[in-house]
Coordinates of C-alpha atoms and ligand atoms in Angstrom, one line a residue:
M1 CA 133.8 74.0 80.8
M2 CA 134.9 76.5 83.5
P3 CA 135.7 75.0 86.9
A4 CA 132.5 75.2 89.0
S5 CA 132.3 77.2 92.2
W6 CA 131.9 75.5 95.5
W7 CA 128.2 76.4 95.7
Q8 CA 127.6 74.9 92.3
S9 CA 129.3 71.5 92.7
G10 CA 128.6 71.3 96.4
V11 CA 125.8 70.0 98.6
I12 CA 124.2 72.1 101.3
Y13 CA 123.0 70.6 104.6
Q14 CA 120.3 72.5 106.5
I15 CA 120.6 72.4 110.3
Y16 CA 117.7 73.3 112.5
L17 CA 119.9 74.6 115.2
R18 CA 117.7 73.9 118.2
S19 CA 117.6 70.2 117.3
F20 CA 121.0 69.2 116.0
Q21 CA 123.2 68.8 119.1
D22 CA 122.9 70.2 122.6
S23 CA 126.3 70.8 124.3
N24 CA 125.3 72.2 127.7
G25 CA 122.5 70.0 128.9
D26 CA 119.5 72.4 128.5
G27 CA 117.8 70.3 125.9
I28 CA 118.3 72.8 123.2
G29 CA 120.8 72.5 120.3
D30 CA 123.5 75.1 120.1
L31 CA 126.6 76.3 118.2
R32 CA 129.1 74.3 120.2
G33 CA 126.9 71.2 119.5
I34 CA 127.3 71.8 115.8
T35 CA 131.1 72.3 116.1
K36 CA 131.2 68.9 118.0
R37 CA 129.4 67.2 115.1
L38 CA 131.5 68.7 112.2
S39 CA 133.3 65.4 111.7
Y40 CA 130.0 63.7 111.1
L41 CA 129.1 66.3 108.4
A42 CA 132.6 66.1 106.8
E43 CA 132.4 62.3 106.7
L44 CA 128.8 62.4 105.4
G45 CA 130.3 64.3 102.4
V46 CA 128.3 67.6 102.3
D47 CA 130.1 70.8 101.5
A48 CA 128.2 73.6 103.4
I49 CA 125.8 74.0 106.3
W50 CA 123.1 76.6 106.8
M51 CA 121.8 77.1 110.3
S52 CA 118.4 78.5 111.3
P53 CA 118.7 81.9 113.0
I54 CA 121.4 82.3 115.7
Y55 CA 120.5 85.9 116.8
P56 CA 119.1 87.1 120.2
S57 CA 115.4 86.6 120.0
P58 CA 112.3 86.3 122.2
M59 CA 111.7 83.1 120.2
A60 CA 108.0 83.9 119.4
D61 CA 108.9 82.3 116.0
F62 CA 112.0 80.4 117.2
G63 CA 114.6 82.9 116.1
Y64 CA 112.8 84.3 113.0
D65 CA 112.0 87.2 115.4
V66 CA 115.4 88.9 115.7
S67 CA 116.0 91.5 118.5
D68 CA 119.7 92.1 117.6
Y69 CA 121.2 91.2 114.2
C70 CA 124.8 91.4 115.3
D71 CA 124.9 89.1 118.2
V72 CA 124.1 85.5 119.2
D73 CA 121.3 84.4 121.5
P74 CA 122.8 83.1 124.8
R75 CA 120.8 79.9 124.4
F76 CA 122.8 79.2 121.2
G77 CA 126.2 80.5 122.4
T78 CA 128.4 83.5 121.9
L79 CA 130.1 85.4 119.0
A80 CA 133.3 83.5 120.1
D81 CA 131.4 80.2 119.5
V82 CA 130.6 81.4 115.9
D83 CA 134.2 82.2 115.3
D84 CA 135.2 78.8 116.6
L85 CA 132.6 77.1 114.4
L86 CA 133.8 79.0 111.4
A87 CA 137.4 78.2 112.0
Q88 CA 136.8 74.5 112.6
A89 CA 134.4 74.1 109.7
H90 CA 136.7 75.9 107.3
A91 CA 139.6 73.7 108.5
R92 CA 137.5 70.7 107.3
G93 CA 136.6 72.4 104.0
L94 CA 133.0 73.1 105.1
K95 CA 131.3 76.4 104.3
V96 CA 128.9 78.0 106.7
L97 CA 125.8 79.9 105.8
L98 CA 123.6 81.9 108.2
D99 CA 119.9 82.5 108.0
F100 CA 119.4 86.2 107.4
V101 CA 116.0 87.5 108.4
P102 CA 115.6 90.9 106.7
N103 CA 111.9 91.2 106.2
H104 CA 110.9 91.7 109.8
T105 CA 112.4 92.2 113.2
S106 CA 111.1 91.2 116.7
D107 CA 108.7 93.7 118.2
R108 CA 111.3 93.8 121.0
H109 CA 114.1 95.0 118.7
P110 CA 115.1 98.5 119.9
W111 CA 114.4 99.8 116.4
F112 CA 110.8 98.9 116.7
A113 CA 110.5 100.2 120.2
E114 CA 111.8 103.6 118.9
S115 CA 109.6 103.5 115.8
R116 CA 106.5 102.8 117.9
S117 CA 107.3 105.5 120.5
S118 CA 105.7 108.3 118.4
R119 CA 104.6 109.3 115.0
S120 CA 107.5 111.7 114.8
S121 CA 110.2 109.2 115.8
P122 CA 113.1 109.3 113.4
K123 CA 112.6 105.5 113.0
R124 CA 108.8 105.7 112.4
D125 CA 109.4 105.1 108.7
W126 CA 111.6 102.1 109.3
Y127 CA 108.4 100.0 109.7
L128 CA 105.1 100.0 107.9
W129 CA 102.7 102.3 109.8
R130 CA 99.3 103.1 108.3
D131 CA 96.1 105.0 109.4
P132 CA 92.9 103.0 109.7
A133 CA 90.7 102.4 106.6
P134 CA 88.4 105.4 106.0
G135 CA 85.5 103.5 107.6
G136 CA 87.7 102.3 110.5
G137 CA 89.5 99.0 110.9
P138 CA 92.7 97.7 109.3
P139 CA 94.1 99.6 106.3
N140 CA 93.5 96.7 103.9
N141 CA 92.5 93.0 103.8
W142 CA 95.9 91.4 104.1
I143 CA 96.1 88.3 106.2
S144 CA 99.1 87.1 108.3
D145 CA 100.7 83.9 107.2
F146 CA 100.0 82.6 110.7
G147 CA 96.3 83.6 110.5
G148 CA 94.4 86.7 111.4
S149 CA 94.7 90.3 110.1
A150 CA 98.3 91.2 109.2
W151 CA 97.7 94.6 110.8
E152 CA 98.1 95.3 114.5
W153 CA 96.6 98.4 116.1
D154 CA 98.9 100.5 118.2
E155 CA 96.7 102.4 120.6
A156 CA 99.4 104.8 121.9
S157 CA 100.3 106.2 118.5
G158 CA 97.0 105.7 116.8
Q159 CA 98.1 103.7 113.8
Y160 CA 98.4 100.1 112.6
Y161 CA 101.6 98.3 111.8
Y162 CA 102.0 95.6 109.2
H163 CA 103.3 92.1 110.1
A164 CA 103.3 89.3 107.4
F165 CA 103.9 86.8 110.2
L166 CA 103.2 87.1 113.9
K167 CA 102.4 90.5 115.5
Q168 CA 105.7 90.0 117.3
Q169 CA 107.4 90.2 113.9
P170 CA 106.7 93.7 112.5
D171 CA 107.8 94.1 108.8
L172 CA 110.6 96.5 108.1
N173 CA 110.2 99.2 105.4
W174 CA 112.6 98.2 102.7
R175 CA 111.7 101.2 100.6
N176 CA 113.6 103.3 103.2
P177 CA 117.2 103.8 102.2
T178 CA 118.4 104.0 105.8
V179 CA 116.9 100.6 106.5
Q180 CA 118.7 99.2 103.4
G181 CA 121.9 100.7 104.6
V182 CA 121.8 99.3 108.2
M183 CA 120.8 95.8 106.8
H184 CA 123.7 95.9 104.4
D185 CA 126.0 96.7 107.4
V186 CA 124.5 93.6 109.1
M187 CA 125.4 91.5 106.1
R188 CA 129.0 92.9 106.1
F189 CA 129.3 92.3 109.9
W190 CA 128.9 88.6 109.4
L191 CA 130.7 88.3 106.0
N192 CA 133.7 90.1 107.6
R193 CA 133.7 87.4 110.3
G194 CA 134.1 84.8 107.7
V195 CA 130.6 83.6 107.1
D196 CA 130.3 82.1 103.5
G197 CA 126.9 83.5 102.7
F198 CA 123.2 83.7 103.7
R199 CA 120.0 82.0 103.2
I200 CA 117.7 85.0 102.9
D201 CA 114.4 84.5 104.7
V202 CA 111.2 85.3 102.7
L203 CA 113.0 87.3 100.1
W204 CA 109.9 87.7 98.0
H205 CA 108.2 89.5 100.8
L206 CA 110.6 92.4 101.2
I207 CA 108.7 94.9 99.1
K208 CA 104.9 95.4 99.2
A209 CA 102.8 97.4 96.7
A210 CA 103.4 101.1 97.6
D211 CA 99.7 102.0 97.9
F212 CA 98.7 98.9 99.9
P213 CA 95.8 97.7 97.8
D214 CA 93.7 94.7 98.9
N215 CA 94.9 91.2 97.9
P216 CA 92.4 89.4 95.6
P217 CA 90.5 86.4 96.9
N218 CA 91.8 82.9 96.1
S219 CA 89.1 80.9 94.3
A220 CA 90.8 77.7 95.3
Y221 CA 90.5 78.3 99.0
T222 CA 88.8 75.7 101.2
P223 CA 88.5 75.8 105.0
A224 CA 91.0 72.9 105.2
L225 CA 93.7 75.4 104.2
G226 CA 95.3 77.9 106.4
E227 CA 93.6 81.3 106.7
M228 CA 96.3 83.0 104.7
D229 CA 95.1 81.0 101.6
R230 CA 91.9 82.9 101.5
L231 CA 93.7 85.6 99.5
L232 CA 96.3 85.5 96.8
Q233 CA 99.4 87.4 98.0
L234 CA 99.7 89.4 94.8
R235 CA 100.0 92.9 96.3
S236 CA 101.8 92.0 99.6
T237 CA 104.7 90.1 98.0
D238 CA 106.8 89.8 94.8
Q239 CA 106.8 93.4 93.8
P240 CA 109.1 94.6 90.9
E241 CA 111.2 96.7 93.2
V242 CA 112.4 93.6 95.1
H243 CA 114.8 92.8 92.3
G244 CA 116.8 96.0 92.9
I245 CA 117.0 95.1 96.6
A246 CA 118.3 91.6 95.7
A247 CA 120.8 93.0 93.2
R248 CA 122.3 95.3 95.8
M249 CA 122.7 92.4 98.2
R250 CA 124.4 90.5 95.4
A251 CA 126.7 93.4 94.6
L252 CA 127.7 93.4 98.3
A253 CA 128.5 89.7 98.2
E254 CA 130.5 90.2 94.9
D255 CA 132.7 92.8 96.6
Y256 CA 134.2 90.0 98.7
R257 CA 134.9 88.0 95.6
A258 CA 136.5 91.0 93.9
A259 CA 138.7 91.5 96.9
G260 CA 139.9 87.9 96.6
Q261 CA 138.0 86.8 99.7
G262 CA 136.1 83.9 98.2
E263 CA 132.6 83.4 96.7
R264 CA 129.9 84.3 99.2
L265 CA 126.6 82.7 98.4
L266 CA 123.1 84.1 98.5
I267 CA 120.1 81.7 98.6
G268 CA 116.7 83.3 98.5
E269 CA 113.7 81.7 100.2
I270 CA 111.0 82.2 97.6
Y271 CA 107.8 80.3 97.2
L272 CA 106.6 81.3 93.7
P273 CA 105.7 79.6 90.5
V274 CA 108.6 78.9 88.2
E275 CA 108.4 81.9 85.8
R276 CA 108.2 84.4 88.7
L277 CA 110.9 82.5 90.6
M278 CA 113.3 82.9 87.7
R279 CA 113.3 86.7 88.0
Y280 CA 115.2 86.4 91.3
Y281 CA 118.3 85.3 89.4
G282 CA 118.4 88.9 88.3
E283 CA 116.9 91.1 85.6
D284 CA 119.3 93.8 84.3
R285 CA 121.7 93.0 87.2
P286 CA 122.5 89.7 88.9
G287 CA 120.1 88.8 91.8
V288 CA 120.7 86.0 94.3
H289 CA 122.9 83.0 93.2
L290 CA 120.2 80.5 94.0
P291 CA 116.5 81.4 94.2
G292 CA 115.2 78.4 96.3
N293 CA 113.4 75.9 94.2
F294 CA 110.8 74.1 96.2
Q295 CA 109.0 72.4 93.2
L296 CA 110.0 68.9 94.3
I297 CA 108.2 69.5 97.6
E298 CA 105.0 70.7 95.9
T299 CA 104.7 68.4 92.9
P300 CA 102.8 65.1 93.1
W301 CA 105.2 62.2 93.3
Q302 CA 104.6 60.7 89.9
A303 CA 107.2 60.0 87.2
R304 CA 105.4 62.0 84.5
S305 CA 104.6 65.0 86.7
L306 CA 108.2 65.1 87.8
A307 CA 109.5 64.8 84.3
V308 CA 107.3 67.7 83.2
L309 CA 108.4 69.8 86.2
I310 CA 112.1 69.1 85.7
A311 CA 111.9 69.9 82.0
A312 CA 109.9 73.1 82.6
Y313 CA 112.4 74.3 85.3
E314 CA 115.4 73.6 83.2
A315 CA 113.9 75.3 80.2
A316 CA 112.9 78.4 82.3
L317 CA 116.4 79.0 83.7
P318 CA 117.9 82.2 82.3
P319 CA 121.3 81.9 80.5
G320 CA 124.1 81.2 83.0
A321 CA 121.7 80.5 85.9
W322 CA 122.6 77.6 88.1
P323 CA 119.7 75.3 89.2
N324 CA 119.0 74.1 92.7
W325 CA 116.7 71.5 94.3
V326 CA 115.1 71.0 97.8
L327 CA 113.2 68.0 99.1
G328 CA 112.4 69.2 102.6
N329 CA 113.0 71.9 105.1
H330 CA 112.0 73.1 108.6
D331 CA 108.6 74.4 107.3
R332 CA 107.3 71.4 105.3
P333 CA 106.5 67.7 105.9
R334 CA 109.5 65.4 105.9
V335 CA 110.1 63.4 102.7
A336 CA 109.9 60.0 104.4
T337 CA 106.4 60.9 105.7
R338 CA 105.2 62.2 102.4
L339 CA 106.5 59.4 100.2
G340 CA 107.1 56.5 102.5
E341 CA 110.4 54.8 103.3
S342 CA 111.0 53.0 100.1
Q343 CA 110.4 56.0 97.9
A344 CA 112.4 58.3 100.2
R345 CA 115.4 56.3 99.0
V346 CA 114.5 56.9 95.4
A347 CA 113.9 60.6 96.2
A348 CA 117.4 60.9 97.8
M349 CA 118.9 59.6 94.6
L350 CA 116.8 62.1 92.6
L351 CA 117.9 65.0 94.8
L352 CA 121.5 64.1 94.7
T353 CA 121.7 63.4 90.9
L354 CA 119.6 66.2 89.3
R355 CA 121.6 69.1 87.8
G356 CA 121.9 71.8 90.4
T357 CA 122.8 72.4 94.0
P358 CA 120.9 70.2 96.4
T359 CA 119.9 71.1 99.9
L360 CA 119.6 68.2 102.3
Y361 CA 117.5 68.7 105.4
Y362 CA 119.1 67.3 108.6
G363 CA 117.7 63.9 109.6
D364 CA 116.4 63.1 106.1
E365 CA 119.7 61.1 105.6
L366 CA 118.3 58.8 108.4
G367 CA 114.9 58.6 106.8
L368 CA 113.4 60.5 109.8
S369 CA 109.6 60.9 109.7
D370 CA 107.4 63.6 111.0
V371 CA 107.1 63.0 114.8
P372 CA 103.6 63.4 116.2
I373 CA 103.6 66.0 119.0
P374 CA 101.3 65.5 122.0
P375 CA 99.0 68.5 122.3
G376 CA 100.6 69.7 125.6
Q377 CA 104.1 69.8 123.9
V378 CA 103.2 71.9 120.8
Q379 CA 105.7 74.8 120.4
D380 CA 105.2 76.1 116.9
P381 CA 103.0 79.3 116.8
R382 CA 101.6 78.2 113.5
E383 CA 100.0 75.1 115.1
L384 CA 99.1 77.0 118.3
R385 CA 97.2 79.7 116.3
Q386 CA 95.4 77.3 113.9
P387 CA 95.4 73.9 115.6
G388 CA 94.6 70.6 113.9
K389 CA 95.0 71.7 110.3
G390 CA 98.3 70.0 109.9
L391 CA 100.1 73.3 109.6
G392 CA 102.4 72.7 112.6
R393 CA 106.1 72.5 112.0
D394 CA 107.3 70.9 115.2
P395 CA 107.0 67.4 113.7
V396 CA 109.8 68.2 111.3
R397 CA 112.0 69.9 113.8
T398 CA 112.6 67.1 116.3
P399 CA 116.1 66.3 117.8
M400 CA 118.7 64.5 115.7
P401 CA 119.0 60.9 117.0
W402 CA 122.8 60.2 117.3
D403 CA 122.9 56.9 119.1
D404 CA 120.9 54.7 121.5
S405 CA 122.2 56.3 124.7
A406 CA 119.9 58.4 126.9
H407 CA 118.1 61.1 124.9
A408 CA 119.7 59.7 121.7
G409 CA 123.0 61.4 122.4
F410 CA 121.3 64.7 121.5
S411 CA 121.4 66.0 125.0
T412 CA 121.9 65.0 128.6
A413 CA 118.5 66.4 129.5
A414 CA 115.0 65.9 128.0
P415 CA 115.0 67.6 124.6
W416 CA 112.8 70.6 123.9
L417 CA 110.7 68.5 121.4
P418 CA 110.3 64.7 121.6
L419 CA 112.5 62.3 119.7
N420 CA 111.3 60.1 117.0
A421 CA 109.7 57.0 118.6
D422 CA 112.0 54.7 116.8
W423 CA 115.2 56.5 117.9
P424 CA 116.8 53.4 119.6
A425 CA 117.0 51.8 116.1
R426 CA 116.9 54.8 113.8
N427 CA 120.0 56.8 114.7
V428 CA 123.4 57.7 113.3
A429 CA 125.4 55.1 115.1
R430 CA 123.2 52.2 114.1
Q431 CA 122.8 53.3 110.5
S432 CA 126.6 53.8 110.3
A433 CA 127.1 50.2 110.9
E434 CA 124.4 49.0 108.4
P435 CA 125.6 48.9 104.7
G436 CA 121.9 49.0 103.5
S437 CA 120.8 51.9 105.7
M438 CA 119.5 55.2 104.5
L439 CA 122.6 56.9 105.9
A440 CA 124.9 54.5 104.0
L441 CA 122.9 55.3 100.8
H442 CA 123.4 59.0 101.3
R443 CA 127.1 58.5 102.0
R444 CA 127.4 56.5 98.7
L445 CA 125.5 59.1 96.7
L446 CA 127.6 62.0 98.2
A447 CA 130.8 60.1 97.5
A448 CA 129.7 59.4 93.9
R449 CA 129.2 63.1 93.3
R450 CA 132.8 63.7 94.3
T451 CA 134.3 60.9 92.1
H452 CA 132.0 61.5 89.1
P453 CA 131.9 65.2 88.2
A454 CA 129.2 64.4 85.7
L455 CA 126.8 64.0 88.7
A456 CA 127.8 67.3 90.3
I457 CA 128.2 69.6 87.4
G458 CA 127.5 67.6 84.2
D459 CA 124.9 68.5 81.5
F460 CA 121.4 67.1 81.9
A461 CA 118.9 65.5 79.5
L462 CA 115.7 63.7 80.2
L463 CA 115.4 60.2 78.6
D464 CA 112.3 58.8 77.1
A465 CA 110.5 56.7 79.7
E466 CA 107.0 55.5 80.5
D467 CA 104.8 54.6 83.3
D468 CA 106.5 54.9 86.8
M469 CA 110.0 55.3 85.3
L470 CA 111.9 58.6 85.4
A471 CA 115.2 58.5 83.6
Y472 CA 117.9 61.1 82.6
E473 CA 121.4 61.4 81.4
R474 CA 124.3 63.3 83.1
R475 CA 127.3 64.0 81.0
H476 CA 130.7 65.6 81.6
G477 CA 133.8 65.2 79.5
A478 CA 134.0 61.6 78.3
E479 CA 131.7 60.3 81.0
R480 CA 128.0 59.7 80.5
L481 CA 125.8 58.5 83.3
I482 CA 122.2 57.3 83.3
V483 CA 120.0 57.7 86.3
A484 CA 116.9 55.5 86.3
L485 CA 114.3 55.8 89.0
N486 CA 111.3 53.5 89.5
L487 CA 108.7 55.6 91.3
G488 CA 106.3 52.7 91.6
A489 CA 105.9 49.4 93.4
R490 CA 106.0 47.3 90.3
P491 CA 109.1 46.3 88.3
Q492 CA 109.9 48.6 85.4
R493 CA 111.9 48.3 82.2
L494 CA 114.0 51.0 80.5
A495 CA 115.2 50.6 77.0
L496 CA 118.7 52.2 77.0
P497 CA 119.9 54.5 74.2
D498 CA 122.5 52.8 72.0
W499 CA 125.4 54.7 73.6
A500 CA 124.5 53.2 77.0
H501 CA 124.6 49.6 76.0
G502 CA 127.3 48.0 78.1
C503 CA 127.0 50.6 80.9
R504 CA 127.8 49.2 84.3
P505 CA 125.8 49.9 87.5
L506 CA 127.5 52.5 89.7
L507 CA 125.0 52.3 92.5
S508 CA 121.5 51.3 93.4
T509 CA 119.1 52.4 96.2
L510 CA 118.6 48.7 96.9
A511 CA 121.5 46.2 97.0
D512 CA 123.9 45.7 94.0
S513 CA 122.0 46.2 90.9
V514 CA 121.5 43.8 88.0
P515 CA 123.4 44.9 84.9
A516 CA 121.4 45.9 81.8
Q517 CA 121.0 43.0 79.3
D518 CA 120.4 43.5 75.6
G519 CA 120.0 47.2 76.0
T520 CA 117.3 46.8 78.6
L521 CA 117.5 47.8 82.2
L522 CA 115.2 46.1 84.6
L523 CA 114.4 47.9 87.9
R524 CA 112.9 46.3 90.9
P525 CA 110.0 48.0 92.7
N526 CA 111.0 51.3 94.3
E527 CA 114.5 51.0 92.9
G528 CA 116.8 53.7 91.6
V529 CA 120.1 53.1 89.9
V530 CA 122.9 55.0 88.4
L531 CA 124.8 53.5 85.4
T532 CA 128.1 54.7 84.0
T533 CA 130.0 54.4 80.8
A534 CA 133.3 54.8 82.7
D535 CA 135.2 51.6 83.7
Ligands
GLC1 C1 110.3 81.6 106.7 C2 110.9 80.6 107.6 C3 109.8 80.2 108.6 C4 109.4 81.5 109.4 C5 109.0 82.6 108.4 C6 108.9 83.9 109.1 O1 109.3 81.1 105.9 O2 111.4 79.5 106.9 O3 110.3 79.2 109.4 O4 108.4 81.2 110.3 O5 109.9 82.8 107.4 O6 110.2 84.4 109.4
CA2 CA1 122.1 73.9 124.6

């Protein structure tokens, strides 16, 4: 087998920048804070970090509303701080990915101000302006992901503009070649500085159907869902022309490789069913390296459902495509809240032993839960616009608890969002000292990936299993490993294949595991184990 690239064998760690480490006492995480914590990340054993957006922003959507793509928001630091972070991360062998937000800018971006200024502005076509519908009102029925019409009326120029998210986030017109060109320049600006790639925000949104037809209604809609779910976003997203856009971004990244400047990674944020997701690997030309796979977040936590999902995902991968897995991010409930603490340990083993690049969300290595936010402290526009539906994302964006000193070592001031209530006990310092902690489990799993290439890059095959048991094999060279996960609260038995008789336990999510006897592995409730044929 060819040696794997760093982004295939490695583990990505997602940092929500505002909440990782504050360095200047304003209660908001920043770039110097991350630089200060690089030794933690290196010791944890991850290979790359991606940070939420660093660019100047009015923060209507906390940085996903960019007003200048080639600078840093003063709250987060300076360009010099980026350079310093890159240098220090690279010195430790860590890669750094930025969050690239190409679908929309801030309404305060000078491009939008110019586009809005008049119908004859040279930048009018950089955004999506439309006349009212024939009978008046918005051009079509599209709904913003944050609720309400996705069209905003501009009185002065007498047209509507489209915004898939907040009205402060007007969508760019990616059918316009000049827009494509300036955004490619933005990518080069950062790649030339030494950034190792991008997570591309809402990649599947970039192109909308050219004639802006209505989206069809969603028959599964219930009022408990967000307003966006009234419609299926079939016309406003995932149009065929998006693949050409992704291919051009990939070609741009490949130029760096061809020039001997390393592999620069593109991860697409894409929420789509598996068959449509797969197209983002590329059709006639390569697309993004990793179309984000969020299936583990969205599938019921049952052994049989997960086995079906994993088999379907593996089977759908186009030739040569490298898989990837995600258990949580800054938009979705935390895994420990969704599954409970015991199963969160099993989930960590699953994430870090499946075939494909895992992305670990900051704080999940401590078993952090969603933090309830008192009404007066809500920050997320999604919660503020549609309160009480459980759509708010603040609970999963709370500060990293480092130790039991004031403000958990995150800041010298009150943090911008509250800490987890159990921070005096659930923090990095405390868990570092406890061999049975969630953090210790993550360190063991990450270390095992380095010493056992079968875990990082080996082949994958599901094993026959029943009931609450999910089991699979990883194989590389002479080594064969078995991963057996008990997704339930009762003991489970796994009959081992012949070749695995005599395997020894490599690690368990609980304490040291009991070796298999007579070809049968007995798992305790909520236990996951890895067995190896190597001595
Ligand atoms: C992506 C981001 C989310 C943001 C949205 C609009 O889904 O992950 O946090 O609100 O795009 O940019
Ligand atoms: Ca700060």
